[in-house]
Coordinates of N, CA and C in Angstrom, one line a residue:
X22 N 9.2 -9.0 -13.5 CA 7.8 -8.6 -13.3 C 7.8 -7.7 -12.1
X23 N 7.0 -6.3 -12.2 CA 6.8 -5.7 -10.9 C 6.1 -6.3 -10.0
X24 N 6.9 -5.8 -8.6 CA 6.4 -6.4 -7.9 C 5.5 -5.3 -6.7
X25 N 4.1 -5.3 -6.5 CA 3.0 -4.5 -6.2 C 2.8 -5.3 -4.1
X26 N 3.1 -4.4 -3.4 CA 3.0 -4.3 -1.7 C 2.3 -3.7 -1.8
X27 N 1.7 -4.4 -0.6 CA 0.5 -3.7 0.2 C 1.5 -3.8 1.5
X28 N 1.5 -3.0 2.3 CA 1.9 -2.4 4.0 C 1.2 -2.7 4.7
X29 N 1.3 -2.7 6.1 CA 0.6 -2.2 7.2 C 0.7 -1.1 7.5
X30 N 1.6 -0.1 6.9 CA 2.3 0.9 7.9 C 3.8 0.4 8.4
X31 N 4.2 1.2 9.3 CA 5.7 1.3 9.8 C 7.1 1.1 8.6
X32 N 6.3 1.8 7.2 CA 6.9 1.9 6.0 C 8.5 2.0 6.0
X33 N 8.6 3.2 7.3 CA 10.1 3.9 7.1 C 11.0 3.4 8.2
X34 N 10.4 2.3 8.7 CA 10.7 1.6 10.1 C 12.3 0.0 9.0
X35 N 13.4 0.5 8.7 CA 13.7 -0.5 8.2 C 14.0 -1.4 9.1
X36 N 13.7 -2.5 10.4 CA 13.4 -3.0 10.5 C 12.3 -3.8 10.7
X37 N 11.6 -3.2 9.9 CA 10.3 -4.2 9.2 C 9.9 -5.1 7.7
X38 N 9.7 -6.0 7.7 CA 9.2 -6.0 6.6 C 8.8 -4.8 5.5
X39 N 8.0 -4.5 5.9 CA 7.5 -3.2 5.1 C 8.6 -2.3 4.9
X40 N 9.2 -2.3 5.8 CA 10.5 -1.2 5.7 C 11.7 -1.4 4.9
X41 N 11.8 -3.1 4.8 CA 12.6 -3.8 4.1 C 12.6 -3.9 2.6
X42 N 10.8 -4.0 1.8 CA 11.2 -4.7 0.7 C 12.0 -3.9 -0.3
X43 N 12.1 -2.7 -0.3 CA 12.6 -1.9 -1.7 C 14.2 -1.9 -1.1
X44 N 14.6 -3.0 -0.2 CA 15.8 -2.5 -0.2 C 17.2 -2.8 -1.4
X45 N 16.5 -3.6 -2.3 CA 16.9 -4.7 -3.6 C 17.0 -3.4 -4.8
X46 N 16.3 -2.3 -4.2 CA 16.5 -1.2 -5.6 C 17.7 -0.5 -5.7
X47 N 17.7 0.3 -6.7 CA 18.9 1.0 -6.7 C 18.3 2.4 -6.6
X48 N 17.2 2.8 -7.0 CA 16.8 4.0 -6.3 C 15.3 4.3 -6.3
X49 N 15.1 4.6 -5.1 CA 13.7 4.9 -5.2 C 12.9 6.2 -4.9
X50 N 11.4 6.5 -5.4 CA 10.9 7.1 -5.5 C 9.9 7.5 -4.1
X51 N 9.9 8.3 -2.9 CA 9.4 8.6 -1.9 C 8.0 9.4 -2.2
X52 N 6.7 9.1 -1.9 CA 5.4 9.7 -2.9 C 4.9 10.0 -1.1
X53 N 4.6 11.4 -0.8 CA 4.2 12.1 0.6 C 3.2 12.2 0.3
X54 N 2.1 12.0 -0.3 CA 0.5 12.6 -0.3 C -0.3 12.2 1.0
X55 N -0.4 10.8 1.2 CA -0.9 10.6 2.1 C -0.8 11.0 3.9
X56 N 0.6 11.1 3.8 CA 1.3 11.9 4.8 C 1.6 13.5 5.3
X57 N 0.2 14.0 4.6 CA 0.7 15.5 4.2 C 0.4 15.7 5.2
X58 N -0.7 15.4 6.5 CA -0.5 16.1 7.4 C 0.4 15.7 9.0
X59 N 1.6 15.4 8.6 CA 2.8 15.1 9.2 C 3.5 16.0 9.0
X60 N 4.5 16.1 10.3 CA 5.5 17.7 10.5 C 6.2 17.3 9.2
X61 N 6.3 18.5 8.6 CA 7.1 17.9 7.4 C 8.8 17.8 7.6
X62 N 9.2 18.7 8.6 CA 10.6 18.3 8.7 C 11.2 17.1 9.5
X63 N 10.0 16.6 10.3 CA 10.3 15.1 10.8 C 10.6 14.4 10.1
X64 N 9.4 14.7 8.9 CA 8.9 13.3 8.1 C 10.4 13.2 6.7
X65 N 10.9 14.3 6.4 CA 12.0 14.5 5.7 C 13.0 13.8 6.7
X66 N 13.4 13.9 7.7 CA 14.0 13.5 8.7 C 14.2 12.0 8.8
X67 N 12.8 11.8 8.9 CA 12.9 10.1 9.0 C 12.8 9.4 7.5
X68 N 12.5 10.2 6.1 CA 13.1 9.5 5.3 C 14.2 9.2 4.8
X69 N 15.1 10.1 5.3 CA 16.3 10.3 5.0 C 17.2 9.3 5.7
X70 N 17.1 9.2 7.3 CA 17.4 8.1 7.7 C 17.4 6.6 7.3
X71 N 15.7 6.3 7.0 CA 15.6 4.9 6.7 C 16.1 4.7 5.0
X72 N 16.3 5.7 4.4 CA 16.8 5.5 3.0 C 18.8 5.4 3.3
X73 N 19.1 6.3 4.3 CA 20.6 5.7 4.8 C 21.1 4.8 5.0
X74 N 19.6 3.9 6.0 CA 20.3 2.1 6.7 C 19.9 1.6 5.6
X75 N 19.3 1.9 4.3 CA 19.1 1.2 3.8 C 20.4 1.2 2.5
X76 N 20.9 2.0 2.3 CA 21.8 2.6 1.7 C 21.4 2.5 0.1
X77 N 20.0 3.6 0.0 CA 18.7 3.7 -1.0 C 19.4 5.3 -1.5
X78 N 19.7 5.0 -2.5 CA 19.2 6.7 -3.4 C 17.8 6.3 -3.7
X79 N 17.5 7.6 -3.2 CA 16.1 8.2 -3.2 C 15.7 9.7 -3.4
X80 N 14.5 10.3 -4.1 CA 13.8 11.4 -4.0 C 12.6 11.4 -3.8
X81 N 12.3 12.4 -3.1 CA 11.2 12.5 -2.2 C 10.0 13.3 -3.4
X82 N 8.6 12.8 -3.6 CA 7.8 13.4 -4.3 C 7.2 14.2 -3.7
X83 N 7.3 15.5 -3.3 CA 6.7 16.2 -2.2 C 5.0 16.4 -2.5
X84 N 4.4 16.3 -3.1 CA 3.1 16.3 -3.1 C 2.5 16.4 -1.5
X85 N 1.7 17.4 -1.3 CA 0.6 17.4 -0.5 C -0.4 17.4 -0.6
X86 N -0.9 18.2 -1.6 CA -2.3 18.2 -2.0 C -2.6 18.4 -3.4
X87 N -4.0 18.1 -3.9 CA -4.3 18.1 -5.8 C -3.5 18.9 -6.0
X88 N -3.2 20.1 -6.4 CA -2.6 21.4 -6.7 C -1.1 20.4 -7.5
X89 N -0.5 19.7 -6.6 CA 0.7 18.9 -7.0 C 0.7 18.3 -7.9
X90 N -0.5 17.0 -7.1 CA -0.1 16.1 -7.9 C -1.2 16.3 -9.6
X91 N -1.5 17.2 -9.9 CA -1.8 17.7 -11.0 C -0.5 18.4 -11.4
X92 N 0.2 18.3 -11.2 CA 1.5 18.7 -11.7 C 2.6 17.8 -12.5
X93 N 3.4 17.8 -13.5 CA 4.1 16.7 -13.8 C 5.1 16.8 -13.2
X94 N 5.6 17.9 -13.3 CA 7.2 18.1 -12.9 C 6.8 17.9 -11.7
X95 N 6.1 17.2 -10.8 CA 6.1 17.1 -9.4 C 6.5 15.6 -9.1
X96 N 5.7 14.7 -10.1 CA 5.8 13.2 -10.3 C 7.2 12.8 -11.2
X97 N 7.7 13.7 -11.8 CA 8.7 13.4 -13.1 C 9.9 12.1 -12.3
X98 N 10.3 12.6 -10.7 CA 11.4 11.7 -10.5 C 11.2 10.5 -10.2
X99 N 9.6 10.2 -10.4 CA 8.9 8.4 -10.1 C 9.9 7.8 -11.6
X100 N 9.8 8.4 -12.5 CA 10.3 7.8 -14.1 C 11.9 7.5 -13.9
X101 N 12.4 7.5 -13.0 CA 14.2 7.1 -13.0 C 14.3 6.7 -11.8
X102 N 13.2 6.1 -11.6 CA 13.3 5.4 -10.2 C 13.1 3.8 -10.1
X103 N 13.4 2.5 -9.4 CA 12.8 1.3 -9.9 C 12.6 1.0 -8.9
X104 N 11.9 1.9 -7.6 CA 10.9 1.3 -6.7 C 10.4 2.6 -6.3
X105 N 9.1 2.6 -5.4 CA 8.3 3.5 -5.4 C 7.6 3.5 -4.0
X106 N 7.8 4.3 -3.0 CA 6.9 4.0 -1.8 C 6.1 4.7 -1.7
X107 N 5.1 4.3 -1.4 CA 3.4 5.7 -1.4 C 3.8 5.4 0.2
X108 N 3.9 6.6 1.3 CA 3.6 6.6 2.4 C 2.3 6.6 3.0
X109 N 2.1 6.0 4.2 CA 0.9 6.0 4.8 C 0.3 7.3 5.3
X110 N -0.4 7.7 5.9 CA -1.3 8.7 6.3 C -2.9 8.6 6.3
X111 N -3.5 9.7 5.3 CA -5.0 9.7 5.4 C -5.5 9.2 4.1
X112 N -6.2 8.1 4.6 CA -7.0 7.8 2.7 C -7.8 8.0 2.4
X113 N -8.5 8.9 2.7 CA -9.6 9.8 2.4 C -8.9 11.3 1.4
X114 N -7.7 11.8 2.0 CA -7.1 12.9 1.5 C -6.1 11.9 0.3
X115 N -5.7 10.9 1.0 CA -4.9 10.6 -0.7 C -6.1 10.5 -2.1
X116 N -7.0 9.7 -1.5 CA -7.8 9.6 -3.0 C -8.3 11.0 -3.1
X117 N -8.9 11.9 -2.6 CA -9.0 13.0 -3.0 C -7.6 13.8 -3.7
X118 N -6.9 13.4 -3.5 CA -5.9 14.3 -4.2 C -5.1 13.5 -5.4
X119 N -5.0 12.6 -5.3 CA -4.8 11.9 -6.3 C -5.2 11.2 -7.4
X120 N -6.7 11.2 -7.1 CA -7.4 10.2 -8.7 C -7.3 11.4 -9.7
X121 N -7.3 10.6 -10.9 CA -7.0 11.2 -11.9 C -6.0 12.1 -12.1
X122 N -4.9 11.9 -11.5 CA -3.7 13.1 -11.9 C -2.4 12.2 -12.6
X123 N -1.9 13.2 -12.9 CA -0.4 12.6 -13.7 C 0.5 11.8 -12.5
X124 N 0.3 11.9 -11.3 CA 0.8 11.9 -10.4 C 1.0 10.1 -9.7
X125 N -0.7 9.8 -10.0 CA -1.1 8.6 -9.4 C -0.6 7.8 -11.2
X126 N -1.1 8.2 -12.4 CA -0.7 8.2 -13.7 C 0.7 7.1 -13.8
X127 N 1.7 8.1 -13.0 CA 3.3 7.8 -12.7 C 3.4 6.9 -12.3
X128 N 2.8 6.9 -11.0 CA 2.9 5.3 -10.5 C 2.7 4.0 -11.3
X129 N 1.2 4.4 -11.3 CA 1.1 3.0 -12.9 C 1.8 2.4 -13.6
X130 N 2.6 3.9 -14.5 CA 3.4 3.9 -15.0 C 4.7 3.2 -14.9
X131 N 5.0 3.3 -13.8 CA 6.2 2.8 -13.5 C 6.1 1.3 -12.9
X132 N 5.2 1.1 -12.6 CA 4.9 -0.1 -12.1 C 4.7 -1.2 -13.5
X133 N 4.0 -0.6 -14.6 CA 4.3 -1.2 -15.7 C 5.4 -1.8 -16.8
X134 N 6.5 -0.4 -16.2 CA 7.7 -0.9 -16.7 C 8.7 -1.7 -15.8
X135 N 8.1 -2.3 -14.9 CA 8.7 -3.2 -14.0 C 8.8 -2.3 -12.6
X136 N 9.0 -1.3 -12.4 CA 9.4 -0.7 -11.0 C 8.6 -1.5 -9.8
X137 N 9.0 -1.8 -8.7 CA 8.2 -1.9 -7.7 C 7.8 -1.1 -6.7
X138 N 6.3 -1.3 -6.4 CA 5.7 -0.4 -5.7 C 5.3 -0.7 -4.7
X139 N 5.2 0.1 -3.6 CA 4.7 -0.3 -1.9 C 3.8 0.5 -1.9
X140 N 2.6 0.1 -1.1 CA 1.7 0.7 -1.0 C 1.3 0.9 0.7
X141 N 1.4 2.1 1.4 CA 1.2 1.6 2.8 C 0.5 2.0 3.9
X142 N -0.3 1.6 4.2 CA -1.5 2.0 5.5 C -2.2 2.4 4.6
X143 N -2.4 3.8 4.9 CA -3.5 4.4 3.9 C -3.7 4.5 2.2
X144 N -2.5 4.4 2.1 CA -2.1 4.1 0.3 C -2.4 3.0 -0.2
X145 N -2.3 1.7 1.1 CA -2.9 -0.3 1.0 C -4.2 0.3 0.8
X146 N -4.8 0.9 1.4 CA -6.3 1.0 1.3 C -7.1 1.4 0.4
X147 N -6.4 2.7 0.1 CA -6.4 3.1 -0.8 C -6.6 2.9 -2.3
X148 N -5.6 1.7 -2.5 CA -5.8 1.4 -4.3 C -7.0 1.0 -4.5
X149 N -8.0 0.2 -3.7 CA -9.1 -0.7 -3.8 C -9.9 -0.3 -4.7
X150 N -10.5 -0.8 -5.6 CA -12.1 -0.2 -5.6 C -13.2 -0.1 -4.3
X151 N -12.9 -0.6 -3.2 CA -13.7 -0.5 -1.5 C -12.8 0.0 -1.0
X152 N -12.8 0.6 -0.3 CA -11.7 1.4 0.4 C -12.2 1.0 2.0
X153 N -11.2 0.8 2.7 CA -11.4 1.3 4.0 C -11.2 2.1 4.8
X154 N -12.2 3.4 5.6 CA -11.8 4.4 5.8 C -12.3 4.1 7.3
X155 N -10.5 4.4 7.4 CA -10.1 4.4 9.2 C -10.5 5.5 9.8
X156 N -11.7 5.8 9.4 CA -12.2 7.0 10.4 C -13.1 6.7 11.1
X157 N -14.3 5.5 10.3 CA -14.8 5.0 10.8 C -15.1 2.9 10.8
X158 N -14.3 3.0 10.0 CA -14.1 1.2 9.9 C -15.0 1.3 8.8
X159 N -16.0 2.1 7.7 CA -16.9 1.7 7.1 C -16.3 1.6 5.4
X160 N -16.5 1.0 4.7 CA -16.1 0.8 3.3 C -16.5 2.5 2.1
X161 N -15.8 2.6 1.3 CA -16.0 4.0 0.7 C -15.3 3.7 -0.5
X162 N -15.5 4.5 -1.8 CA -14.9 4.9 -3.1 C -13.4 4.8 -3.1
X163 N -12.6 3.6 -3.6 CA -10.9 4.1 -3.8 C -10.8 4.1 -4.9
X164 N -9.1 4.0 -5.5 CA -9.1 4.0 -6.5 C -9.5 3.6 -7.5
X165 N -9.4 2.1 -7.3 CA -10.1 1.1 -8.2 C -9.0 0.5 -8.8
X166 N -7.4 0.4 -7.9 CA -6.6 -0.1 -9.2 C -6.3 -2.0 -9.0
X167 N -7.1 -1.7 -7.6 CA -7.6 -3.9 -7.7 C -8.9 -3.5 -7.2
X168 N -9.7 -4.3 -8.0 CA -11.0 -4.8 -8.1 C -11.3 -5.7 -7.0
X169 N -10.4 -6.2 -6.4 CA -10.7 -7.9 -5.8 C -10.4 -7.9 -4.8
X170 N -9.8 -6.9 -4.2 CA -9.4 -7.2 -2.5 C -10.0 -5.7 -2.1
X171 N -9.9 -5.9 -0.9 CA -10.1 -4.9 0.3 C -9.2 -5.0 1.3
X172 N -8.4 -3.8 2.0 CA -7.2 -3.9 2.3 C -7.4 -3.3 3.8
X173 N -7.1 -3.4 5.1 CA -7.5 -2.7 6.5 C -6.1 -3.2 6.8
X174 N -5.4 -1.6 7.4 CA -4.0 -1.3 7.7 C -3.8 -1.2 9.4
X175 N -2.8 -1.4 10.1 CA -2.6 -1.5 11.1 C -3.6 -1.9 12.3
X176 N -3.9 -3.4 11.4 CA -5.0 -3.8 12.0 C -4.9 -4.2 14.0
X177 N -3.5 -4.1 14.5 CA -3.7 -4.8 15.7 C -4.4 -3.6 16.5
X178 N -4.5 -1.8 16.3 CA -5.4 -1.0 17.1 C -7.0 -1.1 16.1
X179 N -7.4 -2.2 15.7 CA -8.6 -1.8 15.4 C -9.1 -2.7 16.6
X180 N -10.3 -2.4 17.4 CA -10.9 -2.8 18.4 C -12.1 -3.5 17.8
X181 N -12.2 -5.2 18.6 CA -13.2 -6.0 18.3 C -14.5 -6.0 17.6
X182 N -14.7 -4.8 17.7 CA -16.2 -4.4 17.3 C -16.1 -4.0 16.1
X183 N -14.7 -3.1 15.6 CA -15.2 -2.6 14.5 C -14.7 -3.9 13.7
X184 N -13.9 -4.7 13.7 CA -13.3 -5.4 13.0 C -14.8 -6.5 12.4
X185 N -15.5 -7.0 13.6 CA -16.4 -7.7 13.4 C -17.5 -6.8 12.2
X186 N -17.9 -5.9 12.1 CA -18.4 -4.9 11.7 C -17.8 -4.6 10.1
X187 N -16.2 -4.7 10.0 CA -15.9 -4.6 8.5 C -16.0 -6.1 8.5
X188 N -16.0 -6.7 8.8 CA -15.9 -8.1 8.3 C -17.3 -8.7 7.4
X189 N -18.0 -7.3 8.2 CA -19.4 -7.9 7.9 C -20.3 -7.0 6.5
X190 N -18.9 -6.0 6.2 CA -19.5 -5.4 5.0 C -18.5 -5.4 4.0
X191 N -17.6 -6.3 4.1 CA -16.8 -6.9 2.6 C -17.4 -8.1 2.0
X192 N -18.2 -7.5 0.7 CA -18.4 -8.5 0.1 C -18.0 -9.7 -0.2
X193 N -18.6 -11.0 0.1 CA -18.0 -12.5 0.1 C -17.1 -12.9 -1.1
X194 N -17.2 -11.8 -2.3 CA -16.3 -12.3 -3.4 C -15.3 -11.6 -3.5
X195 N -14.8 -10.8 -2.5 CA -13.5 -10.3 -2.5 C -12.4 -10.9 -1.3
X196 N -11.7 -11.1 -1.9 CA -10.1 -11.2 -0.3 C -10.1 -10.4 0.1
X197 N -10.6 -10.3 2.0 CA -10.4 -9.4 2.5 C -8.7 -9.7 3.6
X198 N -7.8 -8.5 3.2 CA -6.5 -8.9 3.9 C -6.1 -7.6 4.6
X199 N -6.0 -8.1 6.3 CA -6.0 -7.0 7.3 C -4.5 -7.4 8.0
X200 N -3.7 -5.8 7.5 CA -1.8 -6.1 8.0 C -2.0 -5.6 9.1
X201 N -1.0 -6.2 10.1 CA -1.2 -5.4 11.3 C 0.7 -4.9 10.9
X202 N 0.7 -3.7 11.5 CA 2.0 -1.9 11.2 C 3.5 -2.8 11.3
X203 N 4.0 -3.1 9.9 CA 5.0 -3.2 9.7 C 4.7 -4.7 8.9
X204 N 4.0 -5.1 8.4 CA 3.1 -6.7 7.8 C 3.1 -6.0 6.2
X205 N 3.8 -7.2 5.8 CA 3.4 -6.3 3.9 C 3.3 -7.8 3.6
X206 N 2.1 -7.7 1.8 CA 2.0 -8.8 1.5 C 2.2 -8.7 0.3
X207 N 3.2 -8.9 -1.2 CA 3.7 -9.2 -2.2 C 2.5 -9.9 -3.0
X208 N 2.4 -9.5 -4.6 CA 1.7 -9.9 -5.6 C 2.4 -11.0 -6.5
X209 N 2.2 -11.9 -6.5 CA 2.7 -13.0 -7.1 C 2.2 -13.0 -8.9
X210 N 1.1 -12.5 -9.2 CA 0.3 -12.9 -10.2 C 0.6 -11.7 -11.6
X211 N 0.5 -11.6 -12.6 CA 0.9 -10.2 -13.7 C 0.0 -9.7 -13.6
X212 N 0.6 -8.8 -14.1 CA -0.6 -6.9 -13.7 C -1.7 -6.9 -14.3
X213 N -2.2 -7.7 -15.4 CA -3.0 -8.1 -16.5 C -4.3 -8.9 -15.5
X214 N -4.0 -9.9 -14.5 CA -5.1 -10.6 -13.8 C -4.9 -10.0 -12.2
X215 N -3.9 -9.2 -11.9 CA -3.8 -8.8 -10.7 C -5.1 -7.8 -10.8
X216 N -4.9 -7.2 -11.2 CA -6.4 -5.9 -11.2 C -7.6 -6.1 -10.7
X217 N -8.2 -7.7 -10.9 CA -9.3 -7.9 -11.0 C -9.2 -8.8 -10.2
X218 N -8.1 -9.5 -9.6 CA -8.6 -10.8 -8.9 C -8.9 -11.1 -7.8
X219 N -9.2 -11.6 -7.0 CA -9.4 -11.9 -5.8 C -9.2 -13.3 -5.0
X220 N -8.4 -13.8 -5.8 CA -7.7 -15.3 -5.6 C -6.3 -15.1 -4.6
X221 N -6.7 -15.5 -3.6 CA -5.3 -16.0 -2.0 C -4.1 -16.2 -3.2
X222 N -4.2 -17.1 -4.0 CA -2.9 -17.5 -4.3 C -2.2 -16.4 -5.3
X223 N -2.5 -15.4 -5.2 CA -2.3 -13.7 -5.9 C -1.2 -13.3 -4.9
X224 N -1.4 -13.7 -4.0 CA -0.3 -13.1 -3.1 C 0.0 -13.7 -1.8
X225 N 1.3 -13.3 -1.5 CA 2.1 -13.9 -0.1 C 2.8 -12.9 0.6
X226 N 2.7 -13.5 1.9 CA 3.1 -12.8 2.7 C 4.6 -12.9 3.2
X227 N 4.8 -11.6 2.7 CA 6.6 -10.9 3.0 C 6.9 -11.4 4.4
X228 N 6.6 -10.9 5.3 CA 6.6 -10.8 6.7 C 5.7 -10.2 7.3
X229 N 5.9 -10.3 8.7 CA 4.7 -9.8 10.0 C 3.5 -10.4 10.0
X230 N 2.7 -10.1 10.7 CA 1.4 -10.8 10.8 C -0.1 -10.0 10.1
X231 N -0.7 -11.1 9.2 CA -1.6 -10.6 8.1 C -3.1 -12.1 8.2
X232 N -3.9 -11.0 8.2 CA -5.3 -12.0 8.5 C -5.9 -11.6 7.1
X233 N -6.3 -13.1 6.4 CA -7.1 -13.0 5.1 C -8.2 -14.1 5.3
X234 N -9.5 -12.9 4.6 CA -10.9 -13.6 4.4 C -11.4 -13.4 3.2
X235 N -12.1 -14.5 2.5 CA -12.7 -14.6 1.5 C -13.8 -15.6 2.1
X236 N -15.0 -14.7 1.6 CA -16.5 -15.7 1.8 C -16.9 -16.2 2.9
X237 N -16.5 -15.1 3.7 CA -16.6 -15.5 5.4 C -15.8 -16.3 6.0
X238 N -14.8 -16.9 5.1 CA -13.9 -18.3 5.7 C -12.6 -17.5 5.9
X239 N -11.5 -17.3 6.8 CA -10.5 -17.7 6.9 C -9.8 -18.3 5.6
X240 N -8.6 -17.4 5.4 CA -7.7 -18.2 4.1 C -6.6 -17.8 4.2
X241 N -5.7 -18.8 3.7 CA -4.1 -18.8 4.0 C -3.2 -18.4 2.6
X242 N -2.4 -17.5 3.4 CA -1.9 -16.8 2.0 C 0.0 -17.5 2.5
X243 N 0.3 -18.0 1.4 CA 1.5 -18.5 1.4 C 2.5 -17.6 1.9
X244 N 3.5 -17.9 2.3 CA 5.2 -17.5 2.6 C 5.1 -16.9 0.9
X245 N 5.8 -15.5 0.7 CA 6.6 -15.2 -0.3 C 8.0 -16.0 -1.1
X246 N 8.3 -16.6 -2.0 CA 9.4 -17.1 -2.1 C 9.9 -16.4 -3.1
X247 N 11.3 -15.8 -3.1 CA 12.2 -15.4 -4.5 C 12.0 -16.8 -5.1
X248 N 12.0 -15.9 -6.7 CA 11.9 -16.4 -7.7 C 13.3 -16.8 -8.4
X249 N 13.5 -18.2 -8.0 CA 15.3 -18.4 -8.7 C 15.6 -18.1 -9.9
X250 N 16.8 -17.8 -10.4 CA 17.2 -16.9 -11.8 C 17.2 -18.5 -12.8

């Protein structure tokens, strides 16, 4: 079964969780949309690195903006790949450039035929149907590809006020789960009930530190365990 991360951020940091989980692939798929406005030769720079310690074949999906990811041949190398990292950046410019393209399409796609996908900072945010947009802490239009949660990324610089403030405009019937940069949390459940659900026991936590609320309460999301053969 694929397995679907949500991030905090610190994606390319392979000493993090986050940085860690695709290390089990044999190659993976690098997706820059959300990161387009990053020096691009750093950001080539530091993927190349963390795909080294990782000792990851990898290709980089260079997408920066619609123009791309309306492209096939731009998404084509997600299809021979069996893991998939969406980088963090801006989630306001990923969903603009991404809904509805062959691009975001791929991902699906691949996620369906088992590949695993990471989703990180702004790309966690991102899939929701509520989105949270770190520009101003206030909830907005995402993807829509889970219905049930709402996701707030490198939660340890969000300051008291706004925190209290999203807390207070995520609907009581969704899991609200906030990673603090380098915190990823793993989907336990099939792609079939994951979409829609908003049940704690949907997912666990890989590593780092992750605060989940549903219905105003505090809720505890299990340790991740591999699944014995």
């Amino acid at each position: 079964m694929s397995r679907v991360v949500l991030a905090g951020g610190r994606e390319l940091d392979a000493g993090t969780p986050a940085g860690r989980v695709l290390a089990g692939c044999t190659s993976v798929a690098v997706v820059t949309v959300a990161a387009a406005f990053r020096r691009p030769d750093a950001l080539m720079s530091r993927i190349g690195t963390w795909a080294d310690e990782l000792a990851l074949d990898h290709a980089v999906v260079s997408a920066l903006r619609r123009s791309d990811a309306l492209d096939p041949d731009v998404s084509g190398p997600i299809a021979e790949c069996d893991g998939v990292l969406v980088l963090d950046g801006s989630p306001a410019h990923f969903v603009s450039a991404v809904k509805a393209t062959p691009l975001l399409e791929a991902i699906v796609a691949a996620q369906g035929r088992g590949a695993d996908i990471v989703w990180s900072g702004a790309a966690a945010a991102a899939v929701c149907a509520s989105m949270v947009d770190d520009r101003g802490g206030a909830l907005t239009v995402g993807l829509g590809l889970h219905d049930g949660i709402v996701v707030a990324a490198g939660w340890e610089n969000w300051p008291r006020d706004r925190r209290r403030r999203l807390w207070r405009m995520v609907p009581e019937s969704l899991l609200f789960m906030a990673l603090e940069s380098g915190a990823a949390v793993c989907s336990t459940a099939e792609p079939q009930v994951l979409w829609s659900s908003s049940s704690p026991d949907d997912w666990a936590v890989l590593g780092g530190t992750v605060e989940a609320r549903r219905g105003g309460t505090t809720v505890t999301l299990e340790n991740w365990q591999p699944r014995m053969p």
